[in-house]
PDB file of C-alpha atoms in Angstrom:
ATOM      1  CA  MET A   1     -17.456  -3.822 -33.175  1.00 84.00           C
ATOM      2  CA  SER A   2     -16.321  -4.558 -29.627  1.00 91.00           C
ATOM      3  CA  LEU A   3     -14.715  -2.568 -26.817  1.00 95.00           C
ATOM      4  CA  ARG A   4     -10.917  -2.523 -26.938  1.00 95.00           C
ATOM      5  CA  HIS A   5      -9.519  -3.563 -23.551  1.00 97.00           C
ATOM      6  CA  ILE A   6      -5.937  -2.735 -22.572  1.00 95.00           C
ATOM      7  CA  PRO A   7      -5.093  -4.529 -19.298  1.00 94.00           C
ATOM      8  CA  ILE A   8      -1.790  -3.220 -17.940  1.00 92.00           C
ATOM      9  CA  PRO A   9      -0.280  -6.077 -15.924  1.00 86.00           C
ATOM     10  CA  SER A  10       1.005  -5.363 -12.466  1.00 79.00           C
ATOM     11  CA  THR A  11       3.814  -7.907 -12.558  1.00 62.00           C
ATOM     12  CA  PRO A  12       5.149  -8.126 -16.087  1.00 40.00           C
ATOM     13  CA  TRP A  13       8.863  -8.441 -15.427  1.00 43.00           C
ATOM     14  CA  ALA A  14      10.040  -7.863 -11.861  1.00 50.00           C
ATOM     15  CA  HIS A  15      10.397 -10.076  -8.793  1.00 48.00           C
ATOM     16  CA  PRO A  16       9.182  -9.172  -6.272  1.00 49.00           C
ATOM     17  CA  PRO A  17       6.406  -7.848  -8.490  1.00 50.00           C
ATOM     18  CA  VAL A  18       5.770  -4.175  -9.048  1.00 69.00           C
ATOM     19  CA  CYS A  19       2.781  -2.200 -10.243  1.00 82.00           C
ATOM     20  CA  PRO A  20       2.851   0.142 -13.262  1.00 87.00           C
ATOM     21  CA  THR A  21       3.333   3.805 -12.488  1.00 89.00           C
ATOM     22  CA  TYR A  22       0.511   6.286 -12.773  1.00 91.00           C
ATOM     23  CA  ASN A  23       2.622   8.186 -15.315  1.00 91.00           C
ATOM     24  CA  LEU A  24       2.944   5.105 -17.545  1.00 91.00           C
ATOM     25  CA  ALA A  25      -0.840   4.697 -17.599  1.00 93.00           C
ATOM     26  CA  THR A  26      -1.182   8.402 -18.417  1.00 94.00           C
ATOM     27  CA  ARG A  27       1.181   8.006 -21.394  1.00 93.00           C
ATOM     28  CA  ILE A  28      -0.927   5.169 -22.825  1.00 94.00           C
ATOM     29  CA  GLN A  29      -4.132   7.106 -22.196  1.00 96.00           C
ATOM     30  CA  THR A  30      -2.693  10.177 -23.946  1.00 95.00           C
ATOM     31  CA  LYS A  31      -1.799   8.147 -27.044  1.00 95.00           C
ATOM     32  CA  LEU A  32      -5.334   6.763 -27.282  1.00 96.00           C
ATOM     33  CA  GLN A  33      -6.807  10.234 -26.777  1.00 96.00           C
ATOM     34  CA  GLU A  34      -4.589  11.686 -29.504  1.00 95.00           C
ATOM     35  CA  ASP A  35      -5.794   9.015 -31.949  1.00 94.00           C
ATOM     36  CA  LEU A  36      -9.399  10.049 -31.328  1.00 95.00           C
ATOM     37  CA  LEU A  37      -8.632  13.771 -31.466  1.00 94.00           C
ATOM     38  CA  SER A  38      -6.703  13.373 -34.719  1.00 93.00           C
ATOM     39  CA  TRP A  39      -9.657  11.561 -36.285  1.00 91.00           C
ATOM     40  CA  LYS A  40     -12.009  14.331 -35.159  1.00 90.00           C
ATOM     41  CA  ALA A  41      -9.631  17.022 -36.461  1.00 89.00           C
ATOM     42  CA  ALA A  42      -9.531  15.284 -39.849  1.00 85.00           C
ATOM     43  CA  GLY A  43     -13.260  15.694 -40.268  1.00 78.00           C
ATOM     44  CA  GLY A  44     -14.844  13.167 -37.969  1.00 66.00           C
ATOM     45  CA  THR A  45     -17.757  11.414 -39.675  1.00 60.00           C
ATOM     46  CA  SER A  46     -16.838  12.955 -43.033  1.00 51.00           C
ATOM     47  CA  SER A  47     -13.357  11.460 -42.864  1.00 54.00           C
ATOM     48  CA  SER A  48     -12.550   8.495 -45.062  1.00 66.00           C
ATOM     49  CA  ALA A  49     -10.715   6.816 -42.169  1.00 81.00           C
ATOM     50  CA  PRO A  50     -12.867   4.785 -39.756  1.00 86.00           C
ATOM     51  CA  PRO A  51     -13.189   6.193 -36.227  1.00 90.00           C
ATOM     52  CA  PRO A  52     -10.939   4.656 -33.548  1.00 93.00           C
ATOM     53  CA  ARG A  53     -12.652   2.023 -31.428  1.00 95.00           C
ATOM     54  CA  PRO A  54     -13.691   2.881 -27.861  1.00 97.00           C
ATOM     55  CA  ALA A  55     -11.026   1.697 -25.448  1.00 97.00           C
ATOM     56  CA  LEU A  56     -10.757   0.777 -21.781  1.00 98.00           C
ATOM     57  CA  MET A  57      -7.559   0.673 -19.732  1.00 97.00           C
ATOM     58  CA  THR A  58      -7.492  -1.320 -16.488  1.00 96.00           C
ATOM     59  CA  PHE A  59      -4.615  -1.422 -14.029  1.00 93.00           C
ATOM     60  CA  THR A  60      -3.462  -1.280 -10.439  1.00 90.00           C
ATOM     61  CA  PRO A  61      -0.902   1.503 -10.058  1.00 89.00           C
ATOM     62  CA  ALA A  62       2.113   1.814  -7.832  1.00 89.00           C
ATOM     63  CA  PRO A  63       1.256   3.840  -4.679  1.00 91.00           C
ATOM     64  CA  THR A  64       0.287   7.345  -5.827  1.00 91.00           C
ATOM     65  CA  PHE A  65      -1.346  10.387  -4.265  1.00 91.00           C
ATOM     66  CA  THR A  66      -3.084  12.388  -6.996  1.00 89.00           C
ATOM     67  CA  LEU A  67      -3.897  16.080  -6.649  1.00 87.00           C
ATOM     68  CA  GLY A  68      -6.990  17.583  -8.283  1.00 83.00           C
ATOM     69  CA  ARG A  69      -7.343  21.109  -9.641  1.00 78.00           C
ATOM     70  CA  ARG A  70      -9.106  22.287  -6.482  1.00 74.00           C
ATOM     71  CA  GLN A  71      -6.263  21.074  -4.273  1.00 74.00           C
ATOM     72  CA  PRO A  72      -3.957  23.774  -2.877  1.00 79.00           C
ATOM     73  CA  PRO A  73      -0.289  22.812  -3.269  1.00 81.00           C
ATOM     74  CA  PRO A  74       0.681  20.565  -0.331  1.00 83.00           C
ATOM     75  CA  THR A  75       3.112  22.014   2.153  1.00 86.00           C
ATOM     76  CA  SER A  76       6.551  20.500   2.584  1.00 89.00           C
ATOM     77  CA  ALA A  77       5.356  18.818   5.790  1.00 89.00           C
ATOM     78  CA  GLU A  78       2.308  17.352   3.987  1.00 86.00           C
ATOM     79  CA  ARG A  79       4.504  16.103   1.140  1.00 88.00           C
ATOM     80  CA  ALA A  80       6.892  14.492   3.603  1.00 90.00           C
ATOM     81  CA  GLU A  81       4.003  12.687   5.322  1.00 89.00           C
ATOM     82  CA  MET A  82       2.497  11.446   2.046  1.00 88.00           C
ATOM     83  CA  SER A  83       5.897  10.280   0.785  1.00 89.00           C
ATOM     84  CA  LYS A  84       6.646   7.988   3.718  1.00 89.00           C
ATOM     85  CA  ARG A  85       6.977   4.358   2.688  1.00 87.00           C
ATOM     86  CA  LEU A  86       3.852   2.189   2.807  1.00 86.00           C
ATOM     87  CA  ILE A  87       3.510  -1.476   3.632  1.00 80.00           C
ATOM     88  CA  CYS A  88       1.762  -2.675   0.463  1.00 76.00           C
ATOM     89  CA  GLU A  89       0.519  -6.125  -0.392  1.00 67.00           C
ATOM     90  CA  THR A  90       1.538  -6.689  -3.990  1.00 56.00           C
ATOM     91  CA  TYR A  91      -1.089  -7.355  -6.645  1.00 46.00           C
ATOM     92  CA  ARG A  92      -0.046 -10.883  -7.626  1.00 45.00           C
ATOM     93  CA  PRO A  93       2.523 -11.593  -4.913  1.00 41.00           C
ATOM     94  CA  ALA A  94       5.609 -13.602  -5.734  1.00 39.00           C
ATOM     95  CA  SER A  95       6.448 -16.466  -3.440  1.00 42.00           C
ATOM     96  CA  ARG A  96       9.501 -14.627  -2.122  1.00 41.00           C
ATOM     97  CA  ALA A  97       7.731 -11.436  -1.016  1.00 44.00           C
ATOM     98  CA  ASP A  98       4.077 -10.927  -0.177  1.00 46.00           C
ATOM     99  CA  PHE A  99       4.638  -7.415   1.093  1.00 50.00           C
ATOM    100  CA  SER A 100       6.706  -4.504  -0.107  1.00 61.00           C
ATOM    101  CA  PHE A 101       7.693  -1.192   1.435  1.00 75.00           C
ATOM    102  CA  LEU A 102       6.870   1.291  -1.310  1.00 80.00           C
ATOM    103  CA  LYS A 103       7.286   5.062  -1.434  1.00 85.00           C
ATOM    104  CA  PRO A 104       4.183   6.780  -2.864  1.00 89.00           C
ATOM    105  CA  ALA A 105       4.505   9.232  -5.731  1.00 89.00           C
ATOM    106  CA  ILE A 106       2.673  12.581  -5.692  1.00 91.00           C
ATOM    107  CA  VAL A 107       1.137  13.492  -9.063  1.00 89.00           C
ATOM    108  CA  GLN A 108      -0.816  16.534 -10.276  1.00 86.00           C
ATOM    109  CA  THR A 109      -3.814  15.525 -12.432  1.00 85.00           C
ATOM    110  CA  PRO A 110      -6.258  17.461 -14.669  1.00 82.00           C
ATOM    111  CA  ARG A 111      -9.366  16.198 -12.856  1.00 80.00           C
ATOM    112  CA  GLY A 112     -11.414  18.319 -10.508  1.00 75.00           C
ATOM    113  CA  GLY A 113     -11.624  17.667  -6.789  1.00 76.00           C
ATOM    114  CA  LEU A 114      -9.054  17.251  -4.059  1.00 78.00           C
ATOM    115  CA  THR A 115      -6.339  14.757  -3.113  1.00 85.00           C
ATOM    116  CA  THR A 116      -6.977  11.038  -3.263  1.00 86.00           C
ATOM    117  CA  TYR A 117      -4.897   7.847  -3.314  1.00 91.00           C
ATOM    118  CA  HIS A 118      -4.422   5.011  -5.799  1.00 91.00           C
ATOM    119  CA  GLY A 119      -2.339   1.893  -5.299  1.00 89.00           C
ATOM    120  CA  PRO A 120      -2.114  -1.847  -4.629  1.00 86.00           C
ATOM    121  CA  GLY A 121      -5.423  -3.413  -3.621  1.00 87.00           C
ATOM    122  CA  GLN A 122      -7.283  -1.058  -5.946  1.00 92.00           C
ATOM    123  CA  VAL A 123      -8.322  -1.359  -9.609  1.00 94.00           C
ATOM    124  CA  LEU A 124      -8.567   1.631 -11.945  1.00 96.00           C
ATOM    125  CA  PHE A 125     -10.869   1.681 -14.988  1.00 98.00           C
ATOM    126  CA  TRP A 126     -10.023   4.405 -17.511  1.00 97.00           C
ATOM    127  CA  PRO A 127     -12.283   4.481 -20.606  1.00 98.00           C
ATOM    128  CA  ILE A 128     -10.999   6.462 -23.582  1.00 98.00           C
ATOM    129  CA  ILE A 129     -14.021   7.177 -25.755  1.00 98.00           C
ATOM    130  CA  ASP A 130     -15.526   9.981 -27.831  1.00 96.00           C
ATOM    131  CA  LEU A 131     -18.846  10.845 -26.202  1.00 97.00           C
ATOM    132  CA  LYS A 132     -20.259  11.596 -29.690  1.00 94.00           C
ATOM    133  CA  SER A 133     -18.678   8.672 -31.578  1.00 93.00           C
ATOM    134  CA  PRO A 134     -20.794   7.009 -34.300  1.00 91.00           C
ATOM    135  CA  LEU A 135     -19.679   3.619 -32.942  1.00 92.00           C
ATOM    136  CA  HIS A 136     -21.829   3.643 -29.801  1.00 94.00           C
ATOM    137  CA  ASN A 137     -24.458   5.576 -27.821  1.00 95.00           C
ATOM    138  CA  HIS A 138     -23.929   9.305 -27.318  1.00 96.00           C
ATOM    139  CA  PHE A 139     -23.475  10.833 -23.864  1.00 97.00           C
ATOM    140  CA  THR A 140     -23.409  14.184 -22.135  1.00 97.00           C
ATOM    141  CA  VAL A 141     -20.821  14.756 -19.416  1.00 95.00           C
ATOM    142  CA  ARG A 142     -23.448  14.083 -16.757  1.00 95.00           C
ATOM    143  CA  SER A 143     -24.783  10.921 -18.383  1.00 97.00           C
ATOM    144  CA  TYR A 144     -21.217   9.652 -18.894  1.00 97.00           C
ATOM    145  CA  VAL A 145     -20.494  10.043 -15.174  1.00 97.00           C
ATOM    146  CA  SER A 146     -23.744   8.172 -14.541  1.00 97.00           C
ATOM    147  CA  LEU A 147     -22.568   5.448 -16.958  1.00 98.00           C
ATOM    148  CA  LEU A 148     -19.402   4.865 -14.907  1.00 98.00           C
ATOM    149  CA  GLU A 149     -21.398   4.752 -11.668  1.00 98.00           C
ATOM    150  CA  LYS A 150     -24.091   2.415 -13.055  1.00 98.00           C
ATOM    151  CA  THR A 151     -21.471   0.066 -14.492  1.00 98.00           C
ATOM    152  CA  THR A 152     -19.777  -0.155 -11.095  1.00 98.00           C
ATOM    153  CA  LEU A 153     -23.052  -0.627  -9.209  1.00 97.00           C
ATOM    154  CA  GLU A 154     -24.164  -3.461 -11.505  1.00 97.00           C
ATOM    155  CA  THR A 155     -20.769  -5.173 -11.383  1.00 98.00           C
ATOM    156  CA  LEU A 156     -20.584  -5.100  -7.580  1.00 97.00           C
ATOM    157  CA  ARG A 157     -24.152  -6.400  -7.333  1.00 96.00           C
ATOM    158  CA  LYS A 158     -23.657  -9.266  -9.791  1.00 96.00           C
ATOM    159  CA  ALA A 159     -20.168 -10.306  -8.717  1.00 96.00           C
ATOM    160  CA  TYR A 160     -20.222  -9.748  -4.943  1.00 95.00           C
ATOM    161  CA  ASN A 161     -23.890  -9.193  -3.961  1.00 94.00           C
ATOM    162  CA  ILE A 162     -23.047  -5.648  -2.820  1.00 94.00           C
ATOM    163  CA  SER A 163     -25.866  -3.092  -2.920  1.00 92.00           C
ATOM    164  CA  GLY A 164     -24.328   0.310  -3.498  1.00 93.00           C
ATOM    165  CA  PHE A 165     -25.788   3.711  -4.225  1.00 95.00           C
ATOM    166  CA  THR A 166     -24.792   7.094  -5.627  1.00 94.00           C
ATOM    167  CA  ASP A 167     -24.916  10.609  -4.201  1.00 90.00           C
ATOM    168  CA  PRO A 168     -25.586  13.507  -6.621  1.00 87.00           C
ATOM    169  CA  LYS A 169     -23.432  15.784  -4.472  1.00 85.00           C
ATOM    170  CA  ASN A 170     -20.505  13.339  -4.241  1.00 87.00           C
ATOM    171  CA  PRO A 171     -19.586  11.455  -7.440  1.00 89.00           C
ATOM    172  CA  GLY A 172     -18.563   7.827  -7.045  1.00 93.00           C
ATOM    173  CA  VAL A 173     -20.137   4.719  -5.552  1.00 96.00           C
ATOM    174  CA  TRP A 174     -21.110   4.407  -1.907  1.00 94.00           C
ATOM    175  CA  ALA A 175     -22.321   1.576   0.316  1.00 92.00           C
ATOM    176  CA  ARG A 176     -23.411   0.793   3.868  1.00 84.00           C
ATOM    177  CA  LYS A 177     -22.474  -2.412   5.668  1.00 70.00           C
ATOM    178  CA  SER A 178     -25.122  -3.404   8.192  1.00 63.00           C
ATOM    179  CA  ARG A 179     -24.294  -5.062  11.509  1.00 59.00           C
ATOM    180  CA  ILE A 180     -26.262  -6.969  14.137  1.00 58.00           C
ATOM    181  CA  VAL A 181     -26.507  -5.541  17.656  1.00 56.00           C
ATOM    182  CA  MET A 182     -28.366  -6.705  20.738  1.00 58.00           C
ATOM    183  CA  GLY A 183     -31.656  -4.918  21.352  1.00 63.00           C
ATOM    184  CA  PRO A 184     -33.059  -3.866  24.745  1.00 70.00           C
ATOM    185  CA  ASP A 185     -34.929  -7.170  25.053  1.00 66.00           C
ATOM    186  CA  GLY A 186     -31.945  -9.271  24.062  1.00 63.00           C
ATOM    187  CA  ASP A 187     -33.135  -9.704  20.489  1.00 66.00           C
ATOM    188  CA  ASP A 188     -30.952  -9.130  17.430  1.00 60.00           C
ATOM    189  CA  ILE A 189     -31.409  -5.812  15.636  1.00 63.00           C
ATOM    190  CA  GLU A 190     -29.891  -5.015  12.249  1.00 56.00           C
ATOM    191  CA  VAL A 191     -28.310  -1.560  12.186  1.00 56.00           C
ATOM    192  CA  GLU A 192     -27.059   0.167   9.052  1.00 67.00           C
ATOM    193  CA  GLY A 193     -23.526   1.516   9.168  1.00 66.00           C
ATOM    194  CA  GLN A 194     -22.328   4.882   7.968  1.00 78.00           C
ATOM    195  CA  GLU A 195     -22.030   5.795   4.302  1.00 85.00           C
ATOM    196  CA  GLU A 196     -18.648   4.676   2.971  1.00 90.00           C
ATOM    197  CA  LYS A 197     -17.097   5.184  -0.465  1.00 92.00           C
ATOM    198  CA  VAL A 198     -16.079   2.023  -2.312  1.00 95.00           C
ATOM    199  CA  ALA A 199     -15.256   3.657  -5.669  1.00 96.00           C
ATOM    200  CA  ALA A 200     -13.867   7.125  -6.374  1.00 93.00           C
ATOM    201  CA  LEU A 201     -14.627   8.895  -9.646  1.00 93.00           C
ATOM    202  CA  GLY A 202     -12.758  11.605 -11.502  1.00 91.00           C
ATOM    203  CA  VAL A 203     -12.973  12.470 -15.195  1.00 93.00           C
ATOM    204  CA  HIS A 204     -11.400  14.926 -17.590  1.00 92.00           C
ATOM    205  CA  LEU A 205     -12.619  15.691 -21.100  1.00 94.00           C
ATOM    206  CA  ARG A 206     -11.110  17.366 -24.148  1.00 93.00           C
ATOM    207  CA  ARG A 207     -13.397  17.913 -27.129  1.00 94.00           C
ATOM    208  CA  ASN A 208     -15.690  15.180 -25.778  1.00 96.00           C
ATOM    209  CA  VAL A 209     -12.814  12.682 -25.510  1.00 97.00           C
ATOM    210  CA  THR A 210     -12.654  11.155 -22.047  1.00 97.00           C
ATOM    211  CA  GLY A 211      -9.755  10.716 -19.658  1.00 96.00           C
ATOM    212  CA  LEU A 212      -9.333   9.167 -16.209  1.00 95.00           C
ATOM    213  CA  GLY A 213     -12.346   7.241 -14.865  1.00 96.00           C
ATOM    214  CA  ILE A 214     -13.230   5.294 -11.733  1.00 97.00           C
ATOM    215  CA  ALA A 215     -11.159   3.503  -9.063  1.00 95.00           C
ATOM    216  CA  ILE A 216     -12.608   0.585  -7.075  1.00 97.00           C
ATOM    217  CA  ASN A 217     -11.180  -0.242  -3.664  1.00 94.00           C
ATOM    218  CA  PHE A 218     -10.972  -4.005  -3.965  1.00 94.00           C
ATOM    219  CA  ARG A 219      -8.931  -5.077  -0.953  1.00 89.00           C
ATOM    220  CA  MET A 220      -7.012  -2.351   0.814  1.00 83.00           C
ATOM    221  CA  PRO A 221      -5.813  -1.847   4.393  1.00 81.00           C
ATOM    222  CA  LEU A 222      -8.451   0.156   6.285  1.00 84.00           C
ATOM    223  CA  SER A 223      -6.801   0.272   9.699  1.00 81.00           C
ATOM    224  CA  SER A 224      -5.880   3.464  11.547  1.00 84.00           C
ATOM    225  CA  ASN A 225      -2.175   2.786  10.978  1.00 86.00           C
ATOM    226  CA  PRO A 226      -0.703   5.328   8.504  1.00 85.00           C
ATOM    227  CA  LYS A 227       2.073   2.850   7.668  1.00 85.00           C
ATOM    228  CA  GLU A 228      -0.567   0.555   6.126  1.00 85.00           C
ATOM    229  CA  ASN A 229      -3.554   2.759   5.310  1.00 88.00           C
ATOM    230  CA  PRO A 230      -2.650   5.661   2.984  1.00 88.00           C
ATOM    231  CA  PHE A 231      -6.054   7.284   3.424  1.00 87.00           C
ATOM    232  CA  VAL A 232      -5.156   8.096   7.039  1.00 87.00           C
ATOM    233  CA  ARG A 233      -2.485  10.463   5.719  1.00 85.00           C
ATOM    234  CA  ILE A 234      -5.005  12.646   3.843  1.00 83.00           C
ATOM    235  CA  SER A 235      -8.675  13.590   3.729  1.00 69.00           C
ATOM    236  CA  PRO A 236      -9.566  11.582   0.595  1.00 63.00           C
ATOM    237  CA  CYS A 237     -11.611  13.841  -1.683  1.00 58.00           C
ATOM    238  CA  GLY A 238     -12.309  15.997   1.385  1.00 50.00           C
ATOM    239  CA  MET A 239     -13.760  13.102   3.435  1.00 53.00           C
ATOM    240  CA  GLU A 240     -12.638  11.558   6.679  1.00 50.00           C
ATOM    241  CA  SER A 241     -10.391   8.534   6.131  1.00 46.00           C
ATOM    242  CA  ASP A 242     -12.813   6.184   7.900  1.00 56.00           C
ATOM    243  CA  ALA A 243     -15.441   6.940   5.221  1.00 83.00           C
ATOM    244  CA  VAL A 244     -13.509   4.692   2.805  1.00 88.00           C
ATOM    245  CA  THR A 245     -14.392   1.008   2.406  1.00 92.00           C
ATOM    246  CA  SER A 246     -13.544  -1.903   0.096  1.00 93.00           C
ATOM    247  CA  VAL A 247     -15.202  -4.726  -1.818  1.00 95.00           C
ATOM    248  CA  ALA A 248     -13.635  -7.265   0.540  1.00 92.00           C
ATOM    249  CA  LYS A 249     -14.996  -5.524   3.633  1.00 91.00           C
ATOM    250  CA  LEU A 250     -18.488  -5.086   2.203  1.00 92.00           C
ATOM    251  CA  SER A 251     -18.716  -8.660   0.919  1.00 91.00           C
ATOM    252  CA  GLY A 252     -17.500 -10.129   4.215  1.00 87.00           C
ATOM    253  CA  ARG A 253     -15.359 -12.562   2.226  1.00 85.00           C
ATOM    254  CA  THR A 254     -11.645 -13.261   2.129  1.00 81.00           C
ATOM    255  CA  LEU A 255     -11.040 -12.209  -1.452  1.00 86.00           C
ATOM    256  CA  PRO A 256      -7.659 -12.986  -2.976  1.00 83.00           C
ATOM    257  CA  LEU A 257      -6.261 -10.125  -5.001  1.00 80.00           C
ATOM    258  CA  GLU A 258      -6.263 -12.392  -8.048  1.00 83.00           C
ATOM    259  CA  ASP A 259     -10.063 -12.233  -7.998  1.00 89.00           C
ATOM    260  CA  ALA A 260      -9.812  -8.612  -9.114  1.00 90.00           C
ATOM    261  CA  VAL A 261      -8.173  -9.839 -12.333  1.00 89.00           C
ATOM    262  CA  ASP A 262     -10.274 -12.974 -12.768  1.00 91.00           C
ATOM    263  CA  THR A 263     -13.716 -11.568 -11.856  1.00 95.00           C
ATOM    264  CA  LEU A 264     -13.955  -7.824 -11.212  1.00 96.00           C
ATOM    265  CA  ILE A 265     -12.141  -6.540 -14.314  1.00 96.00           C
ATOM    266  CA  PRO A 266     -13.799  -8.761 -16.967  1.00 96.00           C
ATOM    267  CA  MET A 267     -17.274  -8.273 -15.481  1.00 97.00           C
ATOM    268  CA  TRP A 268     -16.844  -4.477 -15.307  1.00 98.00           C
ATOM    269  CA  ALA A 269     -15.543  -4.359 -18.884  1.00 97.00           C
ATOM    270  CA  ASP A 270     -18.467  -6.438 -20.199  1.00 96.00           C
ATOM    271  CA  GLU A 271     -21.015  -4.338 -18.304  1.00 97.00           C
ATOM    272  CA  PHE A 272     -19.445  -1.106 -19.543  1.00 97.00           C
ATOM    273  CA  ALA A 273     -19.450  -2.311 -23.177  1.00 96.00           C
ATOM    274  CA  ARG A 274     -23.100  -3.323 -22.880  1.00 95.00           C
ATOM    275  CA  GLN A 275     -24.208   0.005 -21.385  1.00 95.00           C
ATOM    276  CA  LEU A 276     -21.975   1.936 -23.783  1.00 96.00           C
ATOM    277  CA  GLY A 277     -23.898   0.306 -26.612  1.00 93.00           C
ATOM    278  CA  VAL A 278     -21.114  -1.087 -28.791  1.00 90.00           C
ATOM    279  CA  ALA A 279     -22.353  -2.892 -31.900  1.00 81.00           C
ATOM    280  CA  ASN A 280     -21.764  -6.358 -30.459  1.00 79.00           C
ATOM    281  CA  ALA A 281     -24.084  -5.555 -27.541  1.00 73.00           C
ATOM    282  CA  ALA A 282     -27.027  -5.715 -29.953  1.00 74.00           C
ATOM    283  CA  ASN A 283     -25.682  -8.680 -31.913  1.00 75.00           C
ATOM    284  CA  ARG A 284     -23.783 -11.125 -29.732  1.00 68.00           C
ATOM    285  CA  ASP A 285     -23.220 -13.373 -32.763  1.00 74.00           C
ATOM    286  CA  ALA A 286     -20.926 -10.661 -34.126  1.00 77.00           C
ATOM    287  CA  GLY A 287     -18.302 -11.510 -31.516  1.00 81.00           C
ATOM    288  CA  PRO A 288     -17.371 -10.749 -27.900  1.00 88.00           C
ATOM    289  CA  LEU A 289     -18.302  -7.479 -26.242  1.00 89.00           C
ATOM    290  CA  VAL A 290     -14.678  -6.935 -25.235  1.00 93.00           C
ATOM    291  CA  GLU A 291     -11.430  -7.782 -26.997  1.00 94.00           C
ATOM    292  CA  ALA A 292      -8.155  -7.550 -25.083  1.00 93.00           C
ATOM    293  CA  ASP A 293      -4.981  -6.085 -26.555  1.00 92.00           C
ATOM    294  CA  THR A 294      -1.686  -7.936 -26.276  1.00 87.00           C
ATOM    295  CA  TRP A 295       0.317  -6.133 -23.606  1.00 87.00           C
ATOM    296  CA  ILE A 296       3.708  -6.864 -25.154  1.00 85.00           C
ATOM    297  CA  ASN A 297       2.867  -4.621 -28.137  1.00 86.00           C
ATOM    298  CA  TRP A 298       2.169  -1.725 -25.798  1.00 88.00           C
ATOM    299  CA  ALA A 299       5.267  -2.499 -23.734  1.00 84.00           C
ATOM    300  CA  ILE A 300       7.398  -2.210 -26.872  1.00 85.00           C
ATOM    301  CA  ASP A 301       5.607   0.929 -28.043  1.00 84.00           C
ATOM    302  CA  MET A 302       6.040   2.606 -24.650  1.00 81.00           C
ATOM    303  CA  GLY A 303       9.712   1.635 -24.498  1.00 80.00           C
ATOM    304  CA  ILE A 304       9.310  -0.681 -21.503  1.00 76.00           C
ATOM    305  CA  VAL A 305      10.858  -3.548 -23.434  1.00 70.00           C
ATOM    306  CA  LYS A 306      12.686  -3.763 -26.738  1.00 65.00           C
ATOM    307  CA  ARG A 307      13.065  -6.535 -29.259  1.00 60.00           C
ATOM    308  CA  LYS A 308      16.324  -8.458 -29.137  1.00 52.00           C
ATOM    309  CA  ASN A 309      16.689 -11.110 -31.813  1.00 49.00           C
ATOM    310  CA  SER A 310      13.778 -13.507 -31.203  1.00 45.00           C
ATOM    311  CA  GLY A 311      13.130 -12.419 -27.612  1.00 46.00           C
ATOM    312  CA  PHE A 312      12.757  -9.308 -25.496  1.00 42.00           C
ATOM    313  CA  GLU A 313      14.718  -7.479 -22.879  1.00 47.00           C
ATOM    314  CA  ILE A 314      13.850  -4.668 -20.484  1.00 43.00           C
ATOM    315  CA  ALA A 315      14.646  -1.314 -22.051  1.00 45.00           C
ATOM    316  CA  ARG A 316      17.360   0.528 -20.137  1.00 43.00           C
ATOM    317  CA  LYS A 317      17.553   4.284 -19.894  1.00 43.00           C
ATOM    318  CA  ARG A 318      20.534   5.580 -21.778  1.00 40.00           C
ATOM    319  CA  LYS A 319      23.045   7.671 -19.886  1.00 39.00           C
ATOM    320  CA  HIS A 320      23.739  11.004 -21.522  1.00 38.00           C
TER     321      HIS A 320
END
């Protein structure tokens, strides 16, 4: 048994390309959660039906500010500031348009915490698992949060030689980028920078079934310009905006956004499946750790496209 991977593409149909909405990802997550909850309601391990496989959704959403349960409702002035159009580099840019001016959405979420941002240049990993499933290791809420953090730490270390760390008081993954300065005698001295967050974490559980997950800042604008850097418009998770960093900045490399698809996502998924303890982690001859779903099936199921003879067409909203 392997981990079921559902990669939501950022550019399935449109040119210039667009990212999936946060609400679309939530709809897919909800369907997967309902499958697990229905199995549990039918008797769980005593049920004749096999338990649903653990799943992982990965995607880069359209620009979105998400509000946690601890966040007071934003004022009209705060909403107006957050809603201003952003200059966003698209995930897999088309030749005609490398940049787009996109208006961020503002979404209320069930997670704890305060306001944060998700959008182009970032990758979200949302596992949908039953913490007590017979198909893999069992977890408490605390050990599950640790699982997400450890998976991210190992992936960043293996893929980009980034040494991160965690903070018990602030969930997520943090890092420090050192720099060389001139010492009093003219010699080079290595100085550690401030703590900066490279991955934000937020989870929500219902009867031990997980929702949401972790977001890795892969390559995002980190300037002080609010037209480019959305974190300048808020205090992300209660932090100062300059406490946010990215994989590209920490690695010191010019990373194309495609590398998030080609390297970061598959390595994170494999590491998560291994630490989750799916059956194939103990017996690699049984098959791959991760098996990807075909996106077109989900696109049809979610009403994004519909079948038309032997091909497909984008589903249009009916006018009532």
